[in-house]
Every structure is written in structure tokens, then in C-alpha cells.
PDB file of C-alpha atoms in Angstrom:
ATOM      1  CA  MET A1139     -49.449  46.894   8.399  1.00  0.00           C
ATOM      2  CA  THR A1140     -52.616  45.008   9.378  1.00  0.00           C
ATOM      3  CA  ILE A1141     -53.283  41.371   8.576  1.00  0.00           C
ATOM      4  CA  HIS A1142     -56.120  42.465   6.273  1.00  0.00           C
ATOM      5  CA  THR A1143     -53.801  44.795   4.354  1.00  0.00           C
ATOM      6  CA  THR A1144     -51.196  42.056   4.059  1.00  0.00           C
ATOM      7  CA  LEU A1145     -53.817  39.626   2.816  1.00  0.00           C
ATOM      8  CA  ARG A1146     -55.107  42.059   0.199  1.00  0.00           C
ATOM      9  CA  ALA A1147     -51.571  42.654  -1.037  1.00  0.00           C
ATOM     10  CA  ALA A1148     -50.848  38.932  -1.202  1.00  0.00           C
ATOM     11  CA  LEU A1149     -54.026  38.276  -3.159  1.00  0.00           C
ATOM     12  CA  LEU A1150     -53.177  41.047  -5.611  1.00  0.00           C
ATOM     13  CA  GLY A1151     -49.822  39.361  -6.132  1.00  0.00           C
ATOM     14  CA  LEU A1152     -51.617  36.122  -6.914  1.00  0.00           C
ATOM     15  CA  ALA A1153     -53.118  37.740  -9.984  1.00  0.00           C
ATOM     16  CA  THR A1154     -49.921  36.975 -11.886  1.00  0.00           C
ATOM     17  CA  LEU A1155     -49.682  33.394 -10.598  1.00  0.00           C
ATOM     18  CA  GLY A1156     -51.704  30.234 -10.729  1.00  0.00           C
ATOM     19  CA  SER A1157     -53.844  28.610 -13.330  1.00  0.00           C
ATOM     20  CA  GLY A1158     -56.692  31.054 -13.640  1.00  0.00           C
ATOM     21  CA  THR A1159     -58.903  28.050 -12.943  1.00  0.00           C
ATOM     22  CA  ILE A1160     -62.640  28.462 -13.291  1.00  0.00           C
ATOM     23  CA  ALA A1161     -65.300  26.141 -11.960  1.00  0.00           C
ATOM     24  CA  SER A1162     -66.244  23.236 -14.194  1.00  0.00           C
ATOM     25  CA  ALA A1163     -68.274  20.069 -13.971  1.00  0.00           C
ATOM     26  CA  ASP A1164     -65.176  17.861 -13.785  1.00  0.00           C
ATOM     27  CA  GLN A1165     -61.947  19.254 -12.325  1.00  0.00           C
ATOM     28  CA  LEU A1166     -60.138  15.937 -12.787  1.00  0.00           C
ATOM     29  CA  ALA A1167     -60.861  16.053 -16.519  1.00  0.00           C
ATOM     30  CA  ASP A1168     -59.616  19.650 -16.597  1.00  0.00           C
ATOM     31  CA  VAL A1169     -56.239  18.919 -14.980  1.00  0.00           C
ATOM     32  CA  LYS A1170     -55.754  15.835 -17.150  1.00  0.00           C
ATOM     33  CA  ALA A1171     -56.511  17.892 -20.256  1.00  0.00           C
ATOM     34  CA  ALA A1172     -54.036  20.545 -19.109  1.00  0.00           C
ATOM     35  CA  GLY A1173     -51.466  17.888 -18.231  1.00  0.00           C
ATOM     36  CA  LYS A1174     -50.695  19.677 -14.969  1.00  0.00           C
ATOM     37  CA  ILE A1175     -52.113  20.404 -11.546  1.00  0.00           C
ATOM     38  CA  VAL A1176     -51.437  23.847 -10.064  1.00  0.00           C
ATOM     39  CA  THR A1177     -50.764  23.862  -6.328  1.00  0.00           C
ATOM     40  CA  ALA A1178     -50.137  26.338  -3.527  1.00  0.00           C
ATOM     41  CA  THR A1179     -48.137  25.797  -0.367  1.00  0.00           C
ATOM     42  CA  ASP A1180     -45.974  27.710   2.093  1.00  0.00           C
ATOM     43  CA  MET A1181     -42.430  26.420   1.635  1.00  0.00           C
ATOM     44  CA  HIS A1182     -41.401  27.411   5.160  1.00  0.00           C
ATOM     45  CA  TYR A1183     -43.116  24.705   7.193  1.00  0.00           C
ATOM     46  CA  ALA A1184     -40.592  21.959   7.912  1.00  0.00           C
ATOM     47  CA  PRO A1185     -40.679  19.015   7.553  1.00  0.00           C
ATOM     48  CA  PHE A1186     -43.673  19.216   5.226  1.00  0.00           C
ATOM     49  CA  ASP A1187     -42.530  22.063   2.982  1.00  0.00           C
ATOM     50  CA  MET A1188     -38.973  23.423   2.854  1.00  0.00           C
ATOM     51  CA  LEU A1189     -36.565  25.223   0.568  1.00  0.00           C
ATOM     52  CA  ASN A1190     -33.097  23.679   0.693  1.00  0.00           C
ATOM     53  CA  ASN A1191     -30.693  25.911  -1.255  1.00  0.00           C
ATOM     54  CA  GLY A1192     -33.634  26.961  -3.391  1.00  0.00           C
ATOM     55  CA  THR A1193     -34.900  23.401  -3.959  1.00  0.00           C
ATOM     56  CA  TYR A1194     -38.387  22.518  -2.753  1.00  0.00           C
ATOM     57  CA  GLU A1195     -38.527  19.349  -0.638  1.00  0.00           C
ATOM     58  CA  GLY A1196     -40.327  17.707   2.263  1.00  0.00           C
ATOM     59  CA  VAL A1197     -43.195  15.387   3.173  1.00  0.00           C
ATOM     60  CA  THR A1198     -45.719  17.242   1.036  1.00  0.00           C
ATOM     61  CA  LYS A1199     -43.468  17.320  -2.022  1.00  0.00           C
ATOM     62  CA  ASP A1200     -42.745  13.581  -1.864  1.00  0.00           C
ATOM     63  CA  LEU A1201     -46.394  12.677  -1.292  1.00  0.00           C
ATOM     64  CA  PHE A1202     -47.764  14.926  -4.017  1.00  0.00           C
ATOM     65  CA  ASP A1203     -45.118  13.864  -6.527  1.00  0.00           C
ATOM     66  CA  GLU A1204     -46.437  10.318  -6.145  1.00  0.00           C
ATOM     67  CA  VAL A1205     -50.083  11.396  -6.271  1.00  0.00           C
ATOM     68  CA  SER A1206     -49.399  13.348  -9.465  1.00  0.00           C
ATOM     69  CA  LYS A1207     -47.860  10.253 -11.036  1.00  0.00           C
ATOM     70  CA  GLU A1208     -51.013   8.316 -10.200  1.00  0.00           C
ATOM     71  CA  LEU A1209     -53.123  11.074 -11.803  1.00  0.00           C
ATOM     72  CA  GLY A1210     -50.865  11.214 -14.849  1.00  0.00           C
ATOM     73  CA  VAL A1211     -50.160  14.948 -14.589  1.00  0.00           C
ATOM     74  CA  GLU A1212     -47.217  17.214 -13.748  1.00  0.00           C
ATOM     75  CA  PRO A1213     -47.415  19.142 -10.467  1.00  0.00           C
ATOM     76  CA  LEU A1214     -46.740  22.893 -10.541  1.00  0.00           C
ATOM     77  CA  TYR A1215     -45.567  23.985  -7.087  1.00  0.00           C
ATOM     78  CA  GLN A1216     -45.990  27.592  -5.934  1.00  0.00           C
ATOM     79  CA  ASP A1217     -44.689  29.211  -2.735  1.00  0.00           C
ATOM     80  CA  ILE A1218     -47.629  31.275  -1.429  1.00  0.00           C
ATOM     81  CA  PRO A1219     -47.997  32.906   2.022  1.00  0.00           C
ATOM     82  CA  TRP A1220     -50.290  30.803   4.207  1.00  0.00           C
ATOM     83  CA  THR A1221     -52.771  33.644   4.774  1.00  0.00           C
ATOM     84  CA  ALA A1222     -53.309  33.958   0.999  1.00  0.00           C
ATOM     85  CA  GLU A1223     -53.681  30.272   0.163  1.00  0.00           C
ATOM     86  CA  LEU A1224     -57.315  29.512   1.010  1.00  0.00           C
ATOM     87  CA  PRO A1225     -58.595  32.862  -0.316  1.00  0.00           C
ATOM     88  CA  GLY A1226     -56.573  32.303  -3.489  1.00  0.00           C
ATOM     89  CA  LEU A1227     -58.051  28.815  -3.867  1.00  0.00           C
ATOM     90  CA  GLU A1228     -61.570  30.203  -3.587  1.00  0.00           C
ATOM     91  CA  VAL A1229     -61.037  32.656  -6.448  1.00  0.00           C
ATOM     92  CA  GLY A1230     -59.506  29.984  -8.690  1.00  0.00           C
ATOM     93  CA  LYS A1231     -55.809  30.909  -8.658  1.00  0.00           C
ATOM     94  CA  PHE A1232     -54.784  27.273  -8.213  1.00  0.00           C
ATOM     95  CA  ASP A1233     -56.339  23.814  -8.302  1.00  0.00           C
ATOM     96  CA  ILE A1234     -55.444  22.687  -4.784  1.00  0.00           C
ATOM     97  CA  VAL A1235     -53.794  23.841  -1.573  1.00  0.00           C
ATOM     98  CA  ILE A1236     -51.222  21.221  -0.564  1.00  0.00           C
ATOM     99  CA  ALA A1237     -49.916  23.071   2.478  1.00  0.00           C
ATOM    100  CA  PRO A1238     -50.923  20.860   5.405  1.00  0.00           C
ATOM    101  CA  VAL A1239     -54.334  22.209   6.468  1.00  0.00           C
ATOM    102  CA  THR A1240     -55.861  21.037   9.734  1.00  0.00           C
ATOM    103  CA  ILE A1241     -59.304  19.510   9.276  1.00  0.00           C
ATOM    104  CA  THR A1242     -61.874  21.367  11.402  1.00  0.00           C
ATOM    105  CA  PRO A1243     -65.699  21.352  11.362  1.00  0.00           C
ATOM    106  CA  GLU A1244     -65.737  24.989  10.231  1.00  0.00           C
ATOM    107  CA  ARG A1245     -63.399  24.331   7.307  1.00  0.00           C
ATOM    108  CA  LEU A1246     -65.307  21.201   6.306  1.00  0.00           C
ATOM    109  CA  GLU A1247     -68.349  23.392   5.684  1.00  0.00           C
ATOM    110  CA  ARG A1248     -66.369  25.649   3.347  1.00  0.00           C
ATOM    111  CA  TYR A1249     -63.854  23.390   1.575  1.00  0.00           C
ATOM    112  CA  THR A1250     -63.423  19.879   0.185  1.00  0.00           C
ATOM    113  CA  PHE A1251     -60.717  17.970   2.077  1.00  0.00           C
ATOM    114  CA  THR A1252     -58.693  15.010   0.907  1.00  0.00           C
ATOM    115  CA  LEU A1253     -57.844  12.083   3.147  1.00  0.00           C
ATOM    116  CA  PRO A1254     -55.442  12.963   5.983  1.00  0.00           C
ATOM    117  CA  ILE A1255     -51.750  13.127   5.115  1.00  0.00           C
ATOM    118  CA  ALA A1256     -50.405  13.468   8.692  1.00  0.00           C
ATOM    119  CA  ASP A1257     -51.202  13.890  12.373  1.00  0.00           C
ATOM    120  CA  ALA A1258     -51.841  17.551  13.288  1.00  0.00           C
ATOM    121  CA  THR A1259     -52.501  17.364  17.027  1.00  0.00           C
ATOM    122  CA  VAL A1260     -51.313  20.579  18.662  1.00  0.00           C
ATOM    123  CA  SER A1261     -48.176  20.304  20.806  1.00  0.00           C
ATOM    124  CA  LEU A1262     -45.601  22.456  22.596  1.00  0.00           C
ATOM    125  CA  VAL A1263     -41.860  22.995  22.282  1.00  0.00           C
ATOM    126  CA  LYS A1264     -39.546  24.943  24.603  1.00  0.00           C
ATOM    127  CA  ALA A1265     -35.911  25.970  24.787  1.00  0.00           C
ATOM    128  CA  ALA A1266     -33.578  23.094  25.601  1.00  0.00           C
ATOM    129  CA  GLY A1267     -32.596  23.177  29.255  1.00  0.00           C
ATOM    130  CA  ASN A1268     -35.728  25.046  30.384  1.00  0.00           C
ATOM    131  CA  ASP A1269     -36.665  22.851  33.340  1.00  0.00           C
ATOM    132  CA  ALA A1270     -39.281  25.315  34.586  1.00  0.00           C
ATOM    133  CA  LEU A1271     -41.659  24.175  31.840  1.00  0.00           C
ATOM    134  CA  THR A1272     -42.408  20.474  31.567  1.00  0.00           C
ATOM    135  CA  LYS A1273     -46.116  19.727  31.046  1.00  0.00           C
ATOM    136  CA  PRO A1274     -48.570  21.758  28.907  1.00  0.00           C
ATOM    137  CA  GLU A1275     -50.341  23.407  31.841  1.00  0.00           C
ATOM    138  CA  ASP A1276     -47.047  25.082  32.788  1.00  0.00           C
ATOM    139  CA  ILE A1277     -47.620  27.673  30.035  1.00  0.00           C
ATOM    140  CA  LYS A1278     -50.163  29.463  32.245  1.00  0.00           C
ATOM    141  CA  GLY A1279     -49.156  33.119  32.375  1.00  0.00           C
ATOM    142  CA  LYS A1280     -46.380  32.572  29.816  1.00  0.00           C
ATOM    143  CA  THR A1281     -45.822  33.900  26.286  1.00  0.00           C
ATOM    144  CA  VAL A1282     -46.349  31.327  23.557  1.00  0.00           C
ATOM    145  CA  GLY A1283     -45.778  31.779  19.835  1.00  0.00           C
ATOM    146  CA  VAL A1284     -47.894  30.230  17.075  1.00  0.00           C
ATOM    147  CA  GLN A1285     -48.418  30.700  13.335  1.00  0.00           C
ATOM    148  CA  GLN A1286     -51.269  33.079  12.595  1.00  0.00           C
ATOM    149  CA  GLY A1287     -54.451  31.838  10.983  1.00  0.00           C
ATOM    150  CA  THR A1288     -53.904  28.194  11.933  1.00  0.00           C
ATOM    151  CA  ALA A1289     -56.061  25.685  13.761  1.00  0.00           C
ATOM    152  CA  GLN A1290     -53.188  25.372  16.235  1.00  0.00           C
ATOM    153  CA  PHE A1291     -53.688  29.041  17.128  1.00  0.00           C
ATOM    154  CA  LYS A1292     -57.374  28.447  17.895  1.00  0.00           C
ATOM    155  CA  GLN A1293     -56.592  25.361  19.969  1.00  0.00           C
ATOM    156  CA  LEU A1294     -53.894  27.222  21.901  1.00  0.00           C
ATOM    157  CA  GLU A1295     -56.247  30.138  22.519  1.00  0.00           C
ATOM    158  CA  ALA A1296     -58.969  27.841  23.859  1.00  0.00           C
ATOM    159  CA  TYR A1297     -56.495  25.909  26.013  1.00  0.00           C
ATOM    160  CA  GLY A1298     -55.043  29.122  27.423  1.00  0.00           C
ATOM    161  CA  GLN A1299     -58.490  30.206  28.546  1.00  0.00           C
ATOM    162  CA  THR A1300     -58.940  26.978  30.504  1.00  0.00           C
ATOM    163  CA  LEU A1301     -55.648  27.678  32.289  1.00  0.00           C
ATOM    164  CA  GLY A1302     -56.613  31.217  33.242  1.00  0.00           C
ATOM    165  CA  GLY A1303     -54.546  33.073  30.681  1.00  0.00           C
ATOM    166  CA  VAL A1304     -51.701  32.693  28.188  1.00  0.00           C
ATOM    167  CA  THR A1305     -50.092  35.514  26.201  1.00  0.00           C
ATOM    168  CA  ILE A1306     -50.179  34.468  22.541  1.00  0.00           C
ATOM    169  CA  LYS A1307     -47.882  36.001  19.938  1.00  0.00           C
ATOM    170  CA  GLU A1308     -48.743  35.310  16.304  1.00  0.00           C
ATOM    171  CA  TYR A1309     -46.166  34.861  13.526  1.00  0.00           C
ATOM    172  CA  GLY A1310     -46.333  34.755   9.757  1.00  0.00           C
ATOM    173  CA  THR A1311     -44.153  31.624   9.665  1.00  0.00           C
ATOM    174  CA  THR A1312     -43.121  29.006  12.191  1.00  0.00           C
ATOM    175  CA  ASP A1313     -39.463  29.783  11.466  1.00  0.00           C
ATOM    176  CA  GLU A1314     -39.966  33.269  12.920  1.00  0.00           C
ATOM    177  CA  ALA A1315     -41.518  31.813  16.048  1.00  0.00           C
ATOM    178  CA  TYR A1316     -38.696  29.306  16.475  1.00  0.00           C
ATOM    179  CA  ALA A1317     -36.140  32.115  16.132  1.00  0.00           C
ATOM    180  CA  ASP A1318     -37.774  34.098  18.937  1.00  0.00           C
ATOM    181  CA  LEU A1319     -37.970  31.003  21.120  1.00  0.00           C
ATOM    182  CA  ALA A1320     -34.256  30.358  20.588  1.00  0.00           C
ATOM    183  CA  THR A1321     -33.379  33.917  21.635  1.00  0.00           C
ATOM    184  CA  GLY A1322     -35.605  33.874  24.729  1.00  0.00           C
ATOM    185  CA  ARG A1323     -38.370  36.172  23.467  1.00  0.00           C
ATOM    186  CA  LEU A1324     -40.879  33.358  23.902  1.00  0.00           C
ATOM    187  CA  ASP A1325     -41.432  30.750  26.593  1.00  0.00           C
ATOM    188  CA  ALA A1326     -42.806  28.155  24.164  1.00  0.00           C
ATOM    189  CA  VAL A1327     -44.141  27.609  20.647  1.00  0.00           C
ATOM    190  CA  ALA A1328     -47.309  25.689  19.763  1.00  0.00           C
ATOM    191  CA  GLY A1329     -47.560  23.674  16.550  1.00  0.00           C
ATOM    192  CA  SER A1330     -48.380  20.237  15.202  1.00  0.00           C
ATOM    193  CA  LEU A1331     -46.485  17.318  16.694  1.00  0.00           C
ATOM    194  CA  PRO A1332     -44.751  16.295  13.401  1.00  0.00           C
ATOM    195  CA  ASN A1333     -43.402  19.813  12.882  1.00  0.00           C
ATOM    196  CA  LEU A1334     -42.096  20.113  16.423  1.00  0.00           C
ATOM    197  CA  THR A1335     -40.676  16.586  16.483  1.00  0.00           C
ATOM    198  CA  TYR A1336     -38.702  17.383  13.321  1.00  0.00           C
ATOM    199  CA  LEU A1337     -37.507  20.666  14.851  1.00  0.00           C
ATOM    200  CA  VAL A1338     -36.190  18.985  17.996  1.00  0.00           C
ATOM    201  CA  LYS A1339     -34.620  16.170  15.991  1.00  0.00           C
ATOM    202  CA  SER A1340     -32.815  18.725  13.811  1.00  0.00           C
ATOM    203  CA  ARG A1341     -31.751  21.063  16.620  1.00  0.00           C
ATOM    204  CA  PRO A1342     -31.674  19.142  19.939  1.00  0.00           C
ATOM    205  CA  GLU A1343     -29.140  21.546  21.393  1.00  0.00           C
ATOM    206  CA  THR A1344     -31.666  24.408  21.067  1.00  0.00           C
ATOM    207  CA  PHE A1345     -35.157  22.956  21.465  1.00  0.00           C
ATOM    208  CA  ALA A1346     -36.981  20.302  23.494  1.00  0.00           C
ATOM    209  CA  LEU A1347     -40.529  18.965  23.535  1.00  0.00           C
ATOM    210  CA  PHE A1348     -42.785  19.266  26.558  1.00  0.00           C
ATOM    211  CA  GLU A1349     -43.577  15.932  28.242  1.00  0.00           C
ATOM    212  CA  PRO A1350     -46.245  15.192  27.231  1.00  0.00           C
ATOM    213  CA  ALA A1351     -46.051  17.530  24.258  1.00  0.00           C
ATOM    214  CA  GLN A1352     -49.626  17.171  22.973  1.00  0.00           C
ATOM    215  CA  PHE A1353     -52.795  18.726  24.330  1.00  0.00           C
ATOM    216  CA  GLY A1354     -56.347  18.958  23.047  1.00  0.00           C
ATOM    217  CA  GLU A1355     -58.252  16.671  20.694  1.00  0.00           C
ATOM    218  CA  PRO A1356     -56.524  14.601  17.968  1.00  0.00           C
ATOM    219  CA  LYS A1357     -56.426  16.464  14.645  1.00  0.00           C
ATOM    220  CA  TYR A1358     -55.212  15.690  11.126  1.00  0.00           C
ATOM    221  CA  PHE A1359     -53.631  17.530   8.216  1.00  0.00           C
ATOM    222  CA  ALA A1360     -55.058  17.177   4.711  1.00  0.00           C
ATOM    223  CA  TRP A1361     -55.087  18.971   1.356  1.00  0.00           C
ATOM    224  CA  VAL A1362     -57.878  21.306   0.272  1.00  0.00           C
ATOM    225  CA  LEU A1363     -59.945  21.865  -2.866  1.00  0.00           C
ATOM    226  CA  ARG A1364     -62.839  24.186  -3.552  1.00  0.00           C
ATOM    227  CA  LYS A1365     -66.203  22.975  -2.272  1.00  0.00           C
ATOM    228  CA  GLU A1366     -68.052  22.601  -5.548  1.00  0.00           C
ATOM    229  CA  GLU A1367     -69.502  19.777  -7.579  1.00  0.00           C
ATOM    230  CA  GLY A1368     -66.664  19.870 -10.100  1.00  0.00           C
ATOM    231  CA  SER A1369     -64.022  19.242  -7.420  1.00  0.00           C
ATOM    232  CA  GLU A1370     -65.475  15.911  -6.331  1.00  0.00           C
ATOM    233  CA  THR A1371     -63.845  13.930  -9.142  1.00  0.00           C
ATOM    234  CA  LEU A1372     -60.392  15.322  -8.404  1.00  0.00           C
ATOM    235  CA  ALA A1373     -60.777  14.787  -4.658  1.00  0.00           C
ATOM    236  CA  GLN A1374     -61.798  11.161  -5.227  1.00  0.00           C
ATOM    237  CA  ALA A1375     -58.873  10.516  -7.570  1.00  0.00           C
ATOM    238  CA  ILE A1376     -56.431  11.975  -5.018  1.00  0.00           C
ATOM    239  CA  ASN A1377     -57.974   9.882  -2.235  1.00  0.00           C
ATOM    240  CA  ASP A1378     -57.734   6.743  -4.361  1.00  0.00           C
ATOM    241  CA  ALA A1379     -54.064   7.526  -4.997  1.00  0.00           C
ATOM    242  CA  LEU A1380     -53.356   8.066  -1.284  1.00  0.00           C
ATOM    243  CA  LEU A1381     -55.029   4.774  -0.370  1.00  0.00           C
ATOM    244  CA  LYS A1382     -53.022   2.948  -3.031  1.00  0.00           C
ATOM    245  CA  MET A1383     -49.825   4.559  -1.725  1.00  0.00           C
ATOM    246  CA  THR A1384     -50.758   3.561   1.830  1.00  0.00           C
ATOM    247  CA  ASP A1385     -51.353  -0.030   0.852  1.00  0.00           C
ATOM    248  CA  ASP A1386     -48.152  -0.382  -1.194  1.00  0.00           C
ATOM    249  CA  GLY A1387     -45.955   1.213   1.486  1.00  0.00           C
ATOM    250  CA  ARG A1388     -45.093   4.528  -0.166  1.00  0.00           C
ATOM    251  CA  VAL A1389     -46.804   6.618   2.531  1.00  0.00           C
ATOM    252  CA  LYS A1390     -44.967   4.699   5.266  1.00  0.00           C
ATOM    253  CA  ALA A1391     -41.620   5.184   3.531  1.00  0.00           C
ATOM    254  CA  ILE A1392     -42.164   8.927   3.127  1.00  0.00           C
ATOM    255  CA  GLN A1393     -43.245   9.359   6.761  1.00  0.00           C
ATOM    256  CA  GLU A1394     -40.247   7.435   8.032  1.00  0.00           C
ATOM    257  CA  LYS A1395     -37.884   9.399   5.768  1.00  0.00           C
ATOM    258  CA  TRP A1396     -38.992  12.795   7.097  1.00  0.00           C
ATOM    259  CA  LEU A1397     -40.637  12.118  10.469  1.00  0.00           C
ATOM    260  CA  GLY A1398     -38.619   9.148  11.702  1.00  0.00           C
ATOM    261  CA  SER A1399     -41.707   7.028  12.376  1.00  0.00           C
ATOM    262  CA  TYR A1400     -44.993   5.909  10.827  1.00  0.00           C
ATOM    263  CA  THR A1401     -48.476   6.916  11.984  1.00  0.00           C
ATOM    264  CA  GLU A1402     -51.459   5.045  10.567  1.00  0.00           C
ATOM    265  CA  LEU A1403     -53.982   7.552   9.245  1.00  0.00           C
ATOM    266  CA  PRO A1404     -57.781   7.397   8.806  1.00  0.00           C
ATOM    267  CA  ARG A1405     -58.991   5.904   5.519  1.00  0.00           C
ATOM    268  CA  GLU A1406     -61.932   8.301   5.496  1.00  0.00           C
ATOM    269  CA  VAL A1407     -62.054  12.078   5.869  1.00  0.00           C
ATOM    270  CA  PRO A1408     -62.704  12.855   9.569  1.00  0.00           C
ATOM    271  CA  THR A1409     -65.868  14.821  10.221  1.00  0.00           C
ATOM    272  CA  ASN A1410     -64.498  16.892  13.098  1.00  0.00           C
TER     273      ASN A1410
END
């Protein structure tokens, strides 16, 4: 089955989900009137989005719970495949995509981004005990897994070209890539540093970070709304909530709970 076929099928499935949102002059007023905000995320992206015995949890859940309180609405969380999230947002199936989305110049032209919620700089993880791979340039000629349709894929592809060639294998979820790395089908997996740090912390007997793990330019994760005049009010309210949570320590507490450390984030939306 091709990616396009999978995407069409996923979007058809979205017809029975979501809010049926249509564009309006004030999306914040709409969600307040409804008393809820309808979200989409992929609940297989630890530590941001996870299902633990059927219960949704993670960095994103904790952050957006607090943001929703500040907005005075109830969040409705939906588990949607990553490849269907941004297309589904565009056709009004939900109010916001809260899966961590890497801010890129191309996406900034098409979507409205909130303030960053986490570092998204691309990094590398390997099997524990693999001493043949240490620094990022060692992946030259190797097979590296990455989640399809992500900014990390594009950064890995560009980096591989500078090295003279890397075989890239795309996966629907990071969990699938990690499974193949654990069984030796991959030499490494590329992803954001917070995701890979959490993976190694959770399974140190199986995985290890490269040293250094990061390569490429610094990037950030954020949430995404439609790029339309009506979305500006909701985006501003979410940004105000995130700044308030930063200043009162809630963001720091959530980062330390899930990531083990705190990273200060930009107080404006990056332009690249």
C-alpha cells in the first residue's frame, strides 16, 4: 500500500471524528462557546504522547491540560496517525494539532505555530554496546531509521548527502523503528533529542545515544493551527498561557517530570 493510499484511507476515517470545525472570524470565541477544544496527536511518540494501559499521558498531555485550564475549556484528545494530522487540520476535522511538530520555514508559510514546547534538534541513537558507531558522521554507508513525513527525516536526508550516502528506512511510528534497531535491522535511528533521551533513559540496556548525539541546526517543536485570520485569537491565547506557565514554573516542572531536565525555550515563534 502506498503512502498516498494510506493517507487517503486515514483521511476518510477522520470523517467520523473531530469537531467538523469551519473557518470563523474568531476561533477562540468558537472553542469557548463550545466549551471544548478538539485536538489531534499521535499517541505513540514517547515521551510526548503515550498510551499507558490505554491511558493517554506524556509531556503534551500535561502541557495541554494546563493550557486548556487557562482557556477555560475541556480538551478532547484524539489518536490520529501522524500522516493524517496536518491534512485533517486543513479540512477542519479538529481545532489544533498538538503532536509535537517541528517548526520549519516551509511549514510556517502554510500553518500557524504556537510558541515552542520543546527542543526538536535531530539526534541519533544506536544499539547499546555498538562501539563501531560513536559520532554522527559514522552513519555514512549505514542504514538509519526515521519516522516518515517528519522534519527529522528531511534533516537526516540532507546530512546523509553531505556524508556521501546513508540508507534511510522510513517508519510509520518511532516505536517500529526502535524495534528494528533493537533486533539489528538498523544501525541507528534519527529523532529529536528529547525523544531519544527518554528512550535511552527507559531502556539503557538496549539503546545508547551517539556522542555527540545532535547534528544539524537547532530546531523546536510547537503546536499547529490553520493559517487563517480566525486562528490568530486562539494562537495568541495559547501563547499567553504558555508564557504564564513558563513564568510560574509549570513548564519547568513538566519538562523535569518527563525529560529529566529543563530547557529554556524561545518566547517568540522562531522564523526558521
